[in-house]
């Protein structure tokens, strides 16, 4: 049986559209429920004792207490009484969470500039806070 090229092309396009529409629907069903911000920053491997200067408790400008700790080669932060959140090194003195909260240590680690504080569990922020609002914490 002889088939024309335009008919074969049309059938192929229809099959592709049907396949993509079902793929898009299932991707939306899966993707809209759980989202995690992926940083464009590359991972930074800390030196063996580097985190010791950061591991401490800091008082946030909101009144909350932010604690930092290390477990082997993993790093965590936590607002007092809330679940811990893992930190990922981005560069010396700079860490991010999977949800995009960014901690930048300053003044020999006596202060932290925090962007995206509202994304940490239990963070006390004002209704006018935006994701790019910078909060500060000090020892």
mmCIF file of N, CA and C in Angstrom:
data_model
loop_
_atom_site.group_PDB
_atom_site.id
_atom_site.type_symbol
_atom_site.label_atom_id
_atom_site.label_comp_id
_atom_site.label_asym_id
_atom_site.label_seq_id
_atom_site.Cartn_x
_atom_site.Cartn_y
_atom_site.Cartn_z
ATOM 1 N N UNK A 1 0.845 -1.175 0.000
ATOM 2 C CA UNK A 1 0.000 0.000 0.000
ATOM 3 C C UNK A 1 0.891 1.239 0.000
ATOM 4 N N UNK A 2 0.615 2.140 -0.899
ATOM 5 C CA UNK A 2 1.415 3.344 -1.048
ATOM 6 C C UNK A 2 0.794 4.467 -0.212
ATOM 7 N N UNK A 3 1.642 5.152 0.598
ATOM 8 C CA UNK A 3 1.177 6.238 1.454
ATOM 9 C C UNK A 3 1.850 7.522 1.016
ATOM 10 N N UNK A 4 1.084 8.595 1.026
ATOM 11 C CA UNK A 4 1.682 9.858 0.625
ATOM 12 C C UNK A 4 2.425 10.478 1.804
ATOM 13 N N UNK A 5 3.452 11.237 1.479
ATOM 14 C CA UNK A 5 4.276 11.887 2.500
ATOM 15 C C UNK A 5 3.459 12.855 3.366
ATOM 16 N N UNK A 6 2.598 13.708 2.769
ATOM 17 C CA UNK A 6 1.818 14.637 3.600
ATOM 18 C C UNK A 6 0.897 13.898 4.581
ATOM 19 N N UNK A 7 0.319 12.772 4.154
ATOM 20 C CA UNK A 7 -0.569 12.014 5.052
ATOM 21 C C UNK A 7 0.247 11.409 6.201
ATOM 22 N N UNK A 8 1.413 10.865 5.904
ATOM 23 C CA UNK A 8 2.271 10.292 6.943
ATOM 24 C C UNK A 8 2.708 11.373 7.922
ATOM 25 N N UNK A 9 3.058 12.541 7.399
ATOM 26 C CA UNK A 9 3.465 13.660 8.232
ATOM 27 C C UNK A 9 2.316 14.111 9.136
ATOM 28 N N UNK A 10 1.122 14.185 8.591
ATOM 29 C CA UNK A 10 -0.043 14.604 9.371
ATOM 30 C C UNK A 10 -0.349 13.603 10.473
ATOM 31 N N UNK A 11 -0.286 12.313 10.170
ATOM 32 C CA UNK A 11 -0.536 11.284 11.184
ATOM 33 C C UNK A 11 0.527 11.333 12.277
ATOM 34 N N UNK A 12 1.779 11.532 11.881
ATOM 35 C CA UNK A 12 2.863 11.631 12.856
ATOM 36 C C UNK A 12 2.699 12.844 13.766
ATOM 37 N N UNK A 13 2.302 13.967 13.195
ATOM 38 C CA UNK A 13 2.102 15.183 13.979
ATOM 39 C C UNK A 13 0.953 15.011 14.962
ATOM 40 N N UNK A 14 -0.120 14.371 14.513
ATOM 41 C CA UNK A 14 -1.263 14.133 15.397
ATOM 42 C C UNK A 14 -0.859 13.232 16.561
ATOM 43 N N UNK A 15 -0.100 12.197 16.274
ATOM 44 C CA UNK A 15 0.348 11.294 17.334
ATOM 45 C C UNK A 15 1.246 12.029 18.326
ATOM 46 N N UNK A 16 2.118 12.888 17.819
ATOM 47 C CA UNK A 16 3.012 13.643 18.692
ATOM 48 C C UNK A 16 2.232 14.601 19.574
ATOM 49 N N UNK A 17 1.233 15.271 19.011
ATOM 50 C CA UNK A 17 0.430 16.217 19.786
ATOM 51 C C UNK A 17 -0.325 15.484 20.887
ATOM 52 N N UNK A 18 -0.927 14.346 20.545
ATOM 53 C CA UNK A 18 -1.647 13.569 21.556
ATOM 54 C C UNK A 18 -0.704 13.103 22.656
ATOM 55 N N UNK A 19 0.468 12.659 22.288
ATOM 56 C CA UNK A 19 1.448 12.212 23.279
ATOM 57 C C UNK A 19 1.913 13.337 24.171
ATOM 58 N N UNK A 20 2.172 14.504 23.579
ATOM 59 C CA UNK A 20 2.642 15.644 24.368
ATOM 60 C C UNK A 20 1.550 16.175 25.284
ATOM 61 N N UNK A 21 0.290 16.173 24.818
ATOM 62 C CA UNK A 21 -0.774 16.699 25.672
ATOM 63 C C UNK A 21 -0.968 15.821 26.892
ATOM 64 N N UNK A 22 -0.856 14.492 26.737
ATOM 65 C CA UNK A 22 -0.988 13.638 27.916
ATOM 66 C C UNK A 22 0.233 13.781 28.810
ATOM 67 N N UNK A 23 1.416 13.980 28.230
ATOM 68 C CA UNK A 23 2.626 14.213 29.023
ATOM 69 C C UNK A 23 2.500 15.516 29.798
ATOM 70 N N UNK A 24 2.008 16.584 29.154
ATOM 71 C CA UNK A 24 1.881 17.882 29.804
ATOM 72 C C UNK A 24 0.901 17.809 30.961
ATOM 73 N N UNK A 25 -0.202 17.107 30.769
ATOM 74 C CA UNK A 25 -1.190 16.998 31.832
ATOM 75 C C UNK A 25 -0.610 16.265 33.032
ATOM 76 N N UNK A 26 0.087 15.168 32.785
ATOM 77 C CA UNK A 26 0.648 14.432 33.923
ATOM 78 C C UNK A 26 1.778 15.221 34.566
ATOM 79 N N UNK A 27 2.550 15.972 33.793
ATOM 80 C CA UNK A 27 3.630 16.782 34.352
ATOM 81 C C UNK A 27 3.054 17.879 35.239
ATOM 82 N N UNK A 28 1.938 18.490 34.803
ATOM 83 C CA UNK A 28 1.313 19.522 35.617
ATOM 84 C C UNK A 28 0.761 18.944 36.901
ATOM 85 N N UNK A 29 0.127 17.766 36.812
ATOM 86 C CA UNK A 29 -0.424 17.150 38.009
ATOM 87 C C UNK A 29 0.671 16.874 39.022
ATOM 88 N N UNK A 30 1.824 16.402 38.564
ATOM 89 C CA UNK A 30 2.918 16.089 39.475
ATOM 90 C C UNK A 30 3.638 17.342 39.933
ATOM 91 N N UNK A 31 3.887 18.269 39.021
ATOM 92 C CA UNK A 31 4.745 19.405 39.295
ATOM 93 C C UNK A 31 4.122 20.505 40.117
ATOM 94 N N UNK A 32 2.818 20.674 40.080
ATOM 95 C CA UNK A 32 2.217 21.792 40.783
ATOM 96 C C UNK A 32 2.055 21.531 42.275
ATOM 97 N N UNK A 33 2.107 20.275 42.680
ATOM 98 C CA UNK A 33 1.893 19.964 44.083
ATOM 99 C C UNK A 33 3.123 20.242 44.929
ATOM 100 N N UNK A 34 4.285 19.839 44.464
ATOM 101 C CA UNK A 34 5.511 19.999 45.232
ATOM 102 C C UNK A 34 6.528 20.734 44.386
ATOM 103 N N UNK A 35 6.921 21.916 44.842
ATOM 104 C CA UNK A 35 7.935 22.646 44.096
ATOM 105 C C UNK A 35 9.093 22.975 45.024
ATOM 106 N N UNK A 36 10.276 22.928 44.485
ATOM 107 C CA UNK A 36 11.491 23.276 45.203
ATOM 108 C C UNK A 36 12.294 24.190 44.310
ATOM 109 N N UNK A 37 12.737 25.303 44.865
ATOM 110 C CA UNK A 37 13.562 26.219 44.087
ATOM 111 C C UNK A 37 14.947 25.613 43.933
ATOM 112 N N UNK A 38 15.426 25.563 42.723
ATOM 113 C CA UNK A 38 16.773 25.065 42.467
ATOM 114 C C UNK A 38 17.648 26.260 42.161
ATOM 115 N N UNK A 39 18.671 26.422 42.953
ATOM 116 C CA UNK A 39 19.566 27.559 42.781
ATOM 117 C C UNK A 39 20.477 27.343 41.589
ATOM 118 N N UNK A 40 20.798 28.428 40.942
ATOM 119 C CA UNK A 40 21.733 28.331 39.833
ATOM 120 C C UNK A 40 23.170 28.268 40.340
ATOM 121 N N UNK A 41 23.342 28.540 41.657
ATOM 122 C CA UNK A 41 24.684 28.515 42.231
ATOM 123 C C UNK A 41 25.229 27.099 42.333
ATOM 124 N N UNK A 42 26.515 26.965 42.149
ATOM 125 C CA UNK A 42 27.142 25.659 42.267
ATOM 126 C C UNK A 42 27.429 25.372 43.738
ATOM 127 N N UNK A 43 27.512 24.096 44.053
ATOM 128 C CA UNK A 43 27.815 23.704 45.419
ATOM 129 C C UNK A 43 29.245 24.090 45.767
ATOM 130 N N UNK A 44 29.431 24.471 46.996
ATOM 131 C CA UNK A 44 30.743 24.848 47.512
ATOM 132 C C UNK A 44 31.088 23.875 48.625
ATOM 133 N N UNK A 45 32.229 23.259 48.554
ATOM 134 C CA UNK A 45 32.658 22.306 49.576
ATOM 135 C C UNK A 45 33.469 23.046 50.635
ATOM 136 N N UNK A 46 32.969 23.023 51.857
ATOM 137 C CA UNK A 46 33.640 23.709 52.951
ATOM 138 C C UNK A 46 34.867 22.929 53.405
ATOM 139 N N UNK A 47 35.856 23.653 53.883
ATOM 140 C CA UNK A 47 37.033 23.036 54.493
ATOM 141 C C UNK A 47 36.581 22.349 55.789
ATOM 142 N N UNK A 48 37.332 21.356 56.271
ATOM 143 C CA UNK A 48 36.906 20.565 57.426
ATOM 144 C C UNK A 48 36.446 21.360 58.654
ATOM 145 N N UNK A 49 37.100 22.433 59.019
ATOM 146 C CA UNK A 49 36.720 23.187 60.224
ATOM 147 C C UNK A 49 36.064 24.532 59.917
ATOM 148 N N UNK A 50 35.771 24.780 58.665
ATOM 149 C CA UNK A 50 35.262 26.094 58.243
ATOM 150 C C UNK A 50 33.936 26.470 58.909
ATOM 151 N N UNK A 51 33.030 25.521 59.074
ATOM 152 C CA UNK A 51 31.697 25.847 59.600
ATOM 153 C C UNK A 51 31.731 26.211 61.082
ATOM 154 N N UNK A 52 32.784 25.844 61.789
ATOM 155 C CA UNK A 52 32.850 26.123 63.233
ATOM 156 C C UNK A 52 32.676 27.604 63.544
ATOM 157 N N UNK A 53 33.144 28.456 62.674
ATOM 158 C CA UNK A 53 32.989 29.895 62.933
ATOM 159 C C UNK A 53 31.538 30.349 62.792
ATOM 160 N N UNK A 54 30.700 29.573 62.094
ATOM 161 C CA UNK A 54 29.296 29.946 61.885
ATOM 162 C C UNK A 54 28.360 29.268 62.871
ATOM 163 N N UNK A 55 28.694 28.053 63.296
ATOM 164 C CA UNK A 55 27.797 27.303 64.166
ATOM 165 C C UNK A 55 27.592 28.011 65.484
ATOM 166 N N UNK A 56 26.406 28.536 65.697
ATOM 167 C CA UNK A 56 26.124 29.332 66.873
ATOM 168 C C UNK A 56 24.652 29.698 66.870
ATOM 169 N N UNK A 57 24.238 30.449 67.855
ATOM 170 C CA UNK A 57 22.889 31.009 67.874
ATOM 171 C C UNK A 57 22.965 32.491 67.566
ATOM 172 N N UNK A 58 22.020 32.957 66.804
ATOM 173 C CA UNK A 58 21.965 34.362 66.399
ATOM 174 C C UNK A 58 20.575 34.901 66.714
ATOM 175 N N UNK A 59 20.517 36.152 67.104
ATOM 176 C CA UNK A 59 19.237 36.812 67.376
ATOM 177 C C UNK A 59 18.816 37.570 66.118
ATOM 178 N N UNK A 60 17.658 37.194 65.562
ATOM 179 C CA UNK A 60 17.142 37.852 64.359
ATOM 180 C C UNK A 60 16.543 39.212 64.698
ATOM 181 N N UNK A 61 16.500 40.090 63.710
ATOM 182 C CA UNK A 61 15.885 41.406 63.920
ATOM 183 C C UNK A 61 14.381 41.287 64.167
ATOM 184 N N UNK A 62 13.807 40.120 63.954
ATOM 185 C CA UNK A 62 12.386 39.884 64.218
ATOM 186 C C UNK A 62 12.153 39.419 65.651
ATOM 187 N N UNK A 63 13.236 39.136 66.389
ATOM 188 C CA UNK A 63 13.116 38.665 67.760
ATOM 189 C C UNK A 63 13.309 37.161 67.894
ATOM 190 N N UNK A 64 13.240 36.433 66.804
ATOM 191 C CA UNK A 64 13.444 34.986 66.827
ATOM 192 C C UNK A 64 14.920 34.656 67.041
ATOM 193 N N UNK A 65 15.179 33.418 67.468
ATOM 194 C CA UNK A 65 16.541 32.926 67.604
ATOM 195 C C UNK A 65 16.799 31.915 66.503
ATOM 196 N N UNK A 66 17.880 32.106 65.793
ATOM 197 C CA UNK A 66 18.281 31.230 64.691
ATOM 198 C C UNK A 66 19.514 30.454 65.131
ATOM 199 N N UNK A 67 19.421 29.133 65.072
ATOM 200 C CA UNK A 67 20.550 28.281 65.459
ATOM 201 C C UNK A 67 21.133 27.637 64.214
ATOM 202 N N UNK A 68 22.445 27.408 64.229
ATOM 203 C CA UNK A 68 23.130 26.725 63.133
ATOM 204 C C UNK A 68 23.944 25.584 63.718
ATOM 205 N N UNK A 69 23.984 24.464 63.007
ATOM 206 C CA UNK A 69 24.778 23.340 63.478
ATOM 207 C C UNK A 69 25.278 22.520 62.301
ATOM 208 N N UNK A 70 26.300 21.731 62.589
ATOM 209 C CA UNK A 70 26.914 20.861 61.584
ATOM 210 C C UNK A 70 26.781 19.420 62.047
ATOM 211 N N UNK A 71 26.494 18.536 61.106
ATOM 212 C CA UNK A 71 26.481 17.102 61.360
ATOM 213 C C UNK A 71 27.336 16.462 60.281
ATOM 214 N N UNK A 72 28.539 16.094 60.618
ATOM 215 C CA UNK A 72 29.559 15.579 59.707
ATOM 216 C C UNK A 72 29.784 16.620 58.612
ATOM 217 N N UNK A 73 29.362 16.363 57.372
ATOM 218 C CA UNK A 73 29.560 17.349 56.305
ATOM 219 C C UNK A 73 28.229 17.914 55.804
ATOM 220 N N UNK A 74 27.239 17.965 56.693
ATOM 221 C CA UNK A 74 25.938 18.573 56.391
ATOM 222 C C UNK A 74 25.705 19.704 57.390
ATOM 223 N N UNK A 75 24.967 20.722 56.953
ATOM 224 C CA UNK A 75 24.793 21.935 57.745
ATOM 225 C C UNK A 75 23.302 22.239 57.851
ATOM 226 N N UNK A 76 22.896 22.720 59.024
ATOM 227 C CA UNK A 76 21.478 22.937 59.282
ATOM 228 C C UNK A 76 21.256 24.261 59.984
ATOM 229 N N UNK A 77 20.064 24.825 59.781
ATOM 230 C CA UNK A 77 19.630 26.000 60.517
ATOM 231 C C UNK A 77 18.226 25.729 61.025
ATOM 232 N N UNK A 78 17.855 26.486 62.061
ATOM 233 C CA UNK A 78 16.562 26.248 62.675
ATOM 234 C C UNK A 78 16.164 27.469 63.481
ATOM 235 N N UNK A 79 14.923 27.873 63.319
ATOM 236 C CA UNK A 79 14.358 28.890 64.200
ATOM 237 C C UNK A 79 13.870 28.142 65.430
ATOM 238 N N UNK A 80 14.189 28.672 66.591
ATOM 239 C CA UNK A 80 13.918 27.977 67.848
ATOM 240 C C UNK A 80 12.500 27.388 67.879
ATOM 241 N N UNK A 81 12.444 26.079 68.175
ATOM 242 C CA UNK A 81 11.164 25.392 68.299
ATOM 243 C C UNK A 81 10.575 24.918 66.983
ATOM 244 N N UNK A 82 11.272 25.115 65.870
ATOM 245 C CA UNK A 82 10.760 24.738 64.556
ATOM 246 C C UNK A 82 11.622 23.626 63.953
ATOM 247 N N UNK A 83 11.165 23.002 62.869
ATOM 248 C CA UNK A 83 11.979 21.958 62.225
ATOM 249 C C UNK A 83 13.268 22.533 61.633
ATOM 250 N N UNK A 84 14.305 21.702 61.603
ATOM 251 C CA UNK A 84 15.568 22.096 60.988
ATOM 252 C C UNK A 84 15.434 22.134 59.471
ATOM 253 N N UNK A 85 16.276 22.958 58.864
ATOM 254 C CA UNK A 85 16.337 23.073 57.412
ATOM 255 C C UNK A 85 17.798 22.920 57.012
ATOM 256 N N UNK A 86 18.063 22.115 55.996
ATOM 257 C CA UNK A 86 19.439 21.903 55.566
ATOM 258 C C UNK A 86 19.959 23.102 54.781
ATOM 259 N N UNK A 87 21.215 23.421 55.025
ATOM 260 C CA UNK A 87 21.906 24.500 54.316
ATOM 261 C C UNK A 87 22.901 23.898 53.338
ATOM 262 N N UNK A 88 23.083 24.564 52.223
ATOM 263 C CA UNK A 88 24.031 24.130 51.205
ATOM 264 C C UNK A 88 25.007 25.278 50.953
ATOM 265 N N UNK A 89 26.294 24.984 51.044
ATOM 266 C CA UNK A 89 27.307 25.990 50.811
ATOM 267 C C UNK A 89 27.322 26.433 49.360
ATOM 268 N N UNK A 90 27.426 27.749 49.144
ATOM 269 C CA UNK A 90 27.493 28.307 47.789
ATOM 270 C C UNK A 90 28.840 28.960 47.524
ATOM 271 N N UNK A 91 29.426 29.537 48.564
ATOM 272 C CA UNK A 91 30.751 30.154 48.501
ATOM 273 C C UNK A 91 31.166 30.408 49.945
ATOM 274 N N UNK A 92 32.390 30.846 50.199
ATOM 275 C CA UNK A 92 32.787 31.082 51.584
ATOM 276 C C UNK A 92 31.831 32.056 52.287
ATOM 277 N N UNK A 93 31.212 31.592 53.371
ATOM 278 C CA UNK A 93 30.304 32.434 54.144
ATOM 279 C C UNK A 93 28.925 32.604 53.563
ATOM 280 N N UNK A 94 28.588 31.862 52.515
ATOM 281 C CA UNK A 94 27.273 31.985 51.872
ATOM 282 C C UNK A 94 26.627 30.605 51.787
ATOM 283 N N UNK A 95 25.379 30.526 52.297
ATOM 284 C CA UNK A 95 24.625 29.278 52.296
ATOM 285 C C UNK A 95 23.220 29.535 51.786
ATOM 286 N N UNK A 96 22.601 28.484 51.234
ATOM 287 C CA UNK A 96 21.205 28.557 50.791
ATOM 288 C C UNK A 96 20.472 27.305 51.226
ATOM 289 N N UNK A 97 19.161 27.445 51.401
ATOM 290 C CA UNK A 97 18.301 26.293 51.636
ATOM 291 C C UNK A 97 17.722 25.866 50.291
ATOM 292 N N UNK A 98 17.119 24.693 50.246
ATOM 293 C CA UNK A 98 16.497 24.221 49.007
ATOM 294 C C UNK A 98 15.348 25.130 48.583
ATOM 295 N N UNK A 99 14.706 25.808 49.544
ATOM 296 C CA UNK A 99 13.588 26.691 49.200
ATOM 297 C C UNK A 99 14.032 28.096 48.814
ATOM 298 N N UNK A 100 15.351 28.370 48.897
ATOM 299 C CA UNK A 100 15.858 29.650 48.416
ATOM 300 C C UNK A 100 16.237 30.666 49.472
ATOM 301 N N UNK A 101 16.103 30.341 50.750
ATOM 302 C CA UNK A 101 16.572 31.264 51.787
ATOM 303 C C UNK A 101 18.088 31.340 51.696
ATOM 304 N N UNK A 102 18.630 32.552 51.718
ATOM 305 C CA UNK A 102 20.076 32.756 51.561
ATOM 306 C C UNK A 102 20.634 33.411 52.813
ATOM 307 N N UNK A 103 21.696 32.821 53.353
ATOM 308 C CA UNK A 103 22.378 33.352 54.533
ATOM 309 C C UNK A 103 23.785 33.762 54.124
ATOM 310 N N UNK A 104 24.128 35.020 54.370
ATOM 311 C CA UNK A 104 25.464 35.533 54.066
ATOM 312 C C UNK A 104 26.082 36.053 55.358
ATOM 313 N N UNK A 105 27.159 35.413 55.778
ATOM 314 C CA UNK A 105 27.835 35.791 57.017
ATOM 315 C C UNK A 105 28.739 36.985 56.764
ATOM 316 N N UNK A 106 28.708 37.935 57.721
ATOM 317 C CA UNK A 106 29.507 39.159 57.617
ATOM 318 C C UNK A 106 30.187 39.456 58.940
ATOM 319 N N UNK A 107 31.108 40.380 58.943
ATOM 320 C CA UNK A 107 31.796 40.836 60.158
ATOM 321 C C UNK A 107 32.335 39.667 60.978
ATOM 322 N N UNK A 108 33.183 38.851 60.349
ATOM 323 C CA UNK A 108 33.787 37.693 61.013
ATOM 324 C C UNK A 108 32.735 36.767 61.622
ATOM 325 N N UNK A 109 31.636 36.595 60.923
ATOM 326 C CA UNK A 109 30.521 35.712 61.306
ATOM 327 C C UNK A 109 29.752 36.212 62.517
ATOM 328 N N UNK A 110 29.903 37.487 62.885
ATOM 329 C CA UNK A 110 29.116 38.047 63.984
ATOM 330 C C UNK A 110 27.725 38.457 63.527
ATOM 331 N N UNK A 111 27.536 38.595 62.220
ATOM 332 C CA UNK A 111 26.251 39.001 61.665
ATOM 333 C C UNK A 111 25.921 38.159 60.438
ATOM 334 N N UNK A 112 24.618 37.961 60.214
ATOM 335 C CA UNK A 112 24.141 37.253 59.017
ATOM 336 C C UNK A 112 23.122 38.146 58.326
ATOM 337 N N UNK A 113 23.268 38.296 57.022
ATOM 338 C CA UNK A 113 22.243 38.938 56.197
ATOM 339 C C UNK A 113 21.426 37.793 55.587
ATOM 340 N N UNK A 114 20.118 37.799 55.821
ATOM 341 C CA UNK A 114 19.254 36.696 55.387
ATOM 342 C C UNK A 114 18.217 37.212 54.408
ATOM 343 N N UNK A 115 18.199 36.627 53.235
ATOM 344 C CA UNK A 115 17.204 36.941 52.222
ATOM 345 C C UNK A 115 16.264 35.747 52.114
ATOM 346 N N UNK A 116 14.969 36.019 52.052
ATOM 347 C CA UNK A 116 13.990 34.927 51.950
ATOM 348 C C UNK A 116 13.678 34.291 53.294
ATOM 349 N N UNK A 117 13.786 35.053 54.367
ATOM 350 C CA UNK A 117 13.531 34.526 55.712
ATOM 351 C C UNK A 117 12.147 33.903 55.817
ATOM 352 N N UNK A 118 11.173 34.471 55.141
ATOM 353 C CA UNK A 118 9.795 33.979 55.246
ATOM 354 C C UNK A 118 9.662 32.524 54.820
ATOM 355 N N UNK A 119 10.647 31.986 54.127
ATOM 356 C CA UNK A 119 10.585 30.602 53.674
ATOM 357 C C UNK A 119 11.086 29.604 54.718
ATOM 358 N N UNK A 120 11.651 30.094 55.822
ATOM 359 C CA UNK A 120 12.063 29.193 56.897
ATOM 360 C C UNK A 120 10.859 28.878 57.783
ATOM 361 N N UNK A 121 10.695 27.617 58.182
ATOM 362 C CA UNK A 121 9.562 27.256 59.043
ATOM 363 C C UNK A 121 9.557 28.066 60.332
ATOM 364 N N UNK A 122 8.413 28.665 60.640
ATOM 365 C CA UNK A 122 8.245 29.404 61.885
ATOM 366 C C UNK A 122 8.795 30.809 61.903
ATOM 367 N N UNK A 123 9.281 31.306 60.776
ATOM 368 C CA UNK A 123 9.844 32.659 60.743
ATOM 369 C C UNK A 123 8.749 33.693 60.991
ATOM 370 N N UNK A 124 9.057 34.659 61.821
ATOM 371 C CA UNK A 124 8.138 35.756 62.095
ATOM 372 C C UNK A 124 8.507 36.901 61.169
ATOM 373 N N UNK A 125 7.634 37.186 60.217
ATOM 374 C CA UNK A 125 7.889 38.289 59.295
ATOM 375 C C UNK A 125 6.618 39.112 59.155
ATOM 376 N N UNK A 126 6.771 40.339 58.736
ATOM 377 C CA UNK A 126 5.597 41.199 58.557
ATOM 378 C C UNK A 126 4.894 40.844 57.251
ATOM 379 N N UNK A 127 3.665 41.244 57.151
ATOM 380 C CA UNK A 127 2.867 40.965 55.954
ATOM 381 C C UNK A 127 3.444 41.658 54.721
ATOM 382 N N UNK A 128 4.207 42.722 54.920
ATOM 383 C CA UNK A 128 4.775 43.463 53.792
ATOM 384 C C UNK A 128 6.119 42.894 53.333
ATOM 385 N N UNK A 129 6.648 41.931 54.085
ATOM 386 C CA UNK A 129 7.918 41.298 53.691
ATOM 387 C C UNK A 129 7.783 40.636 52.332
ATOM 388 N N UNK A 130 8.808 40.806 51.528
ATOM 389 C CA UNK A 130 8.864 40.141 50.226
ATOM 390 C C UNK A 130 9.990 39.121 50.280
ATOM 391 N N UNK A 131 10.093 38.298 49.246
ATOM 392 C CA UNK A 131 11.148 37.291 49.216
ATOM 393 C C UNK A 131 12.536 37.907 49.193
ATOM 394 N N UNK A 132 12.657 39.137 48.656
ATOM 395 C CA UNK A 132 13.978 39.754 48.586
ATOM 396 C C UNK A 132 14.262 40.702 49.763
ATOM 397 N N UNK A 133 13.373 40.729 50.761
ATOM 398 C CA UNK A 133 13.616 41.527 51.956
ATOM 399 C C UNK A 133 14.803 40.934 52.707
ATOM 400 N N UNK A 134 15.726 41.783 53.122
ATOM 401 C CA UNK A 134 16.900 41.325 53.851
ATOM 402 C C UNK A 134 16.688 41.537 55.347
ATOM 403 N N UNK A 135 16.868 40.469 56.114
ATOM 404 C CA UNK A 135 16.820 40.532 57.568
ATOM 405 C C UNK A 135 18.224 40.303 58.091
ATOM 406 N N UNK A 136 18.455 40.759 59.313
ATOM 407 C CA UNK A 136 19.773 40.606 59.897
ATOM 408 C C UNK A 136 19.679 39.839 61.209
ATOM 409 N N UNK A 137 20.735 39.106 61.499
ATOM 410 C CA UNK A 137 20.849 38.378 62.751
ATOM 411 C C UNK A 137 22.242 38.618 63.296
ATOM 412 N N UNK A 138 22.344 38.736 64.624
ATOM 413 C CA UNK A 138 23.641 38.990 65.256
ATOM 414 C C UNK A 138 23.830 38.058 66.447
ATOM 415 N N UNK A 139 25.095 37.805 66.782
ATOM 416 C CA UNK A 139 25.399 36.952 67.954
ATOM 417 C C UNK A 139 25.089 37.699 69.221
#
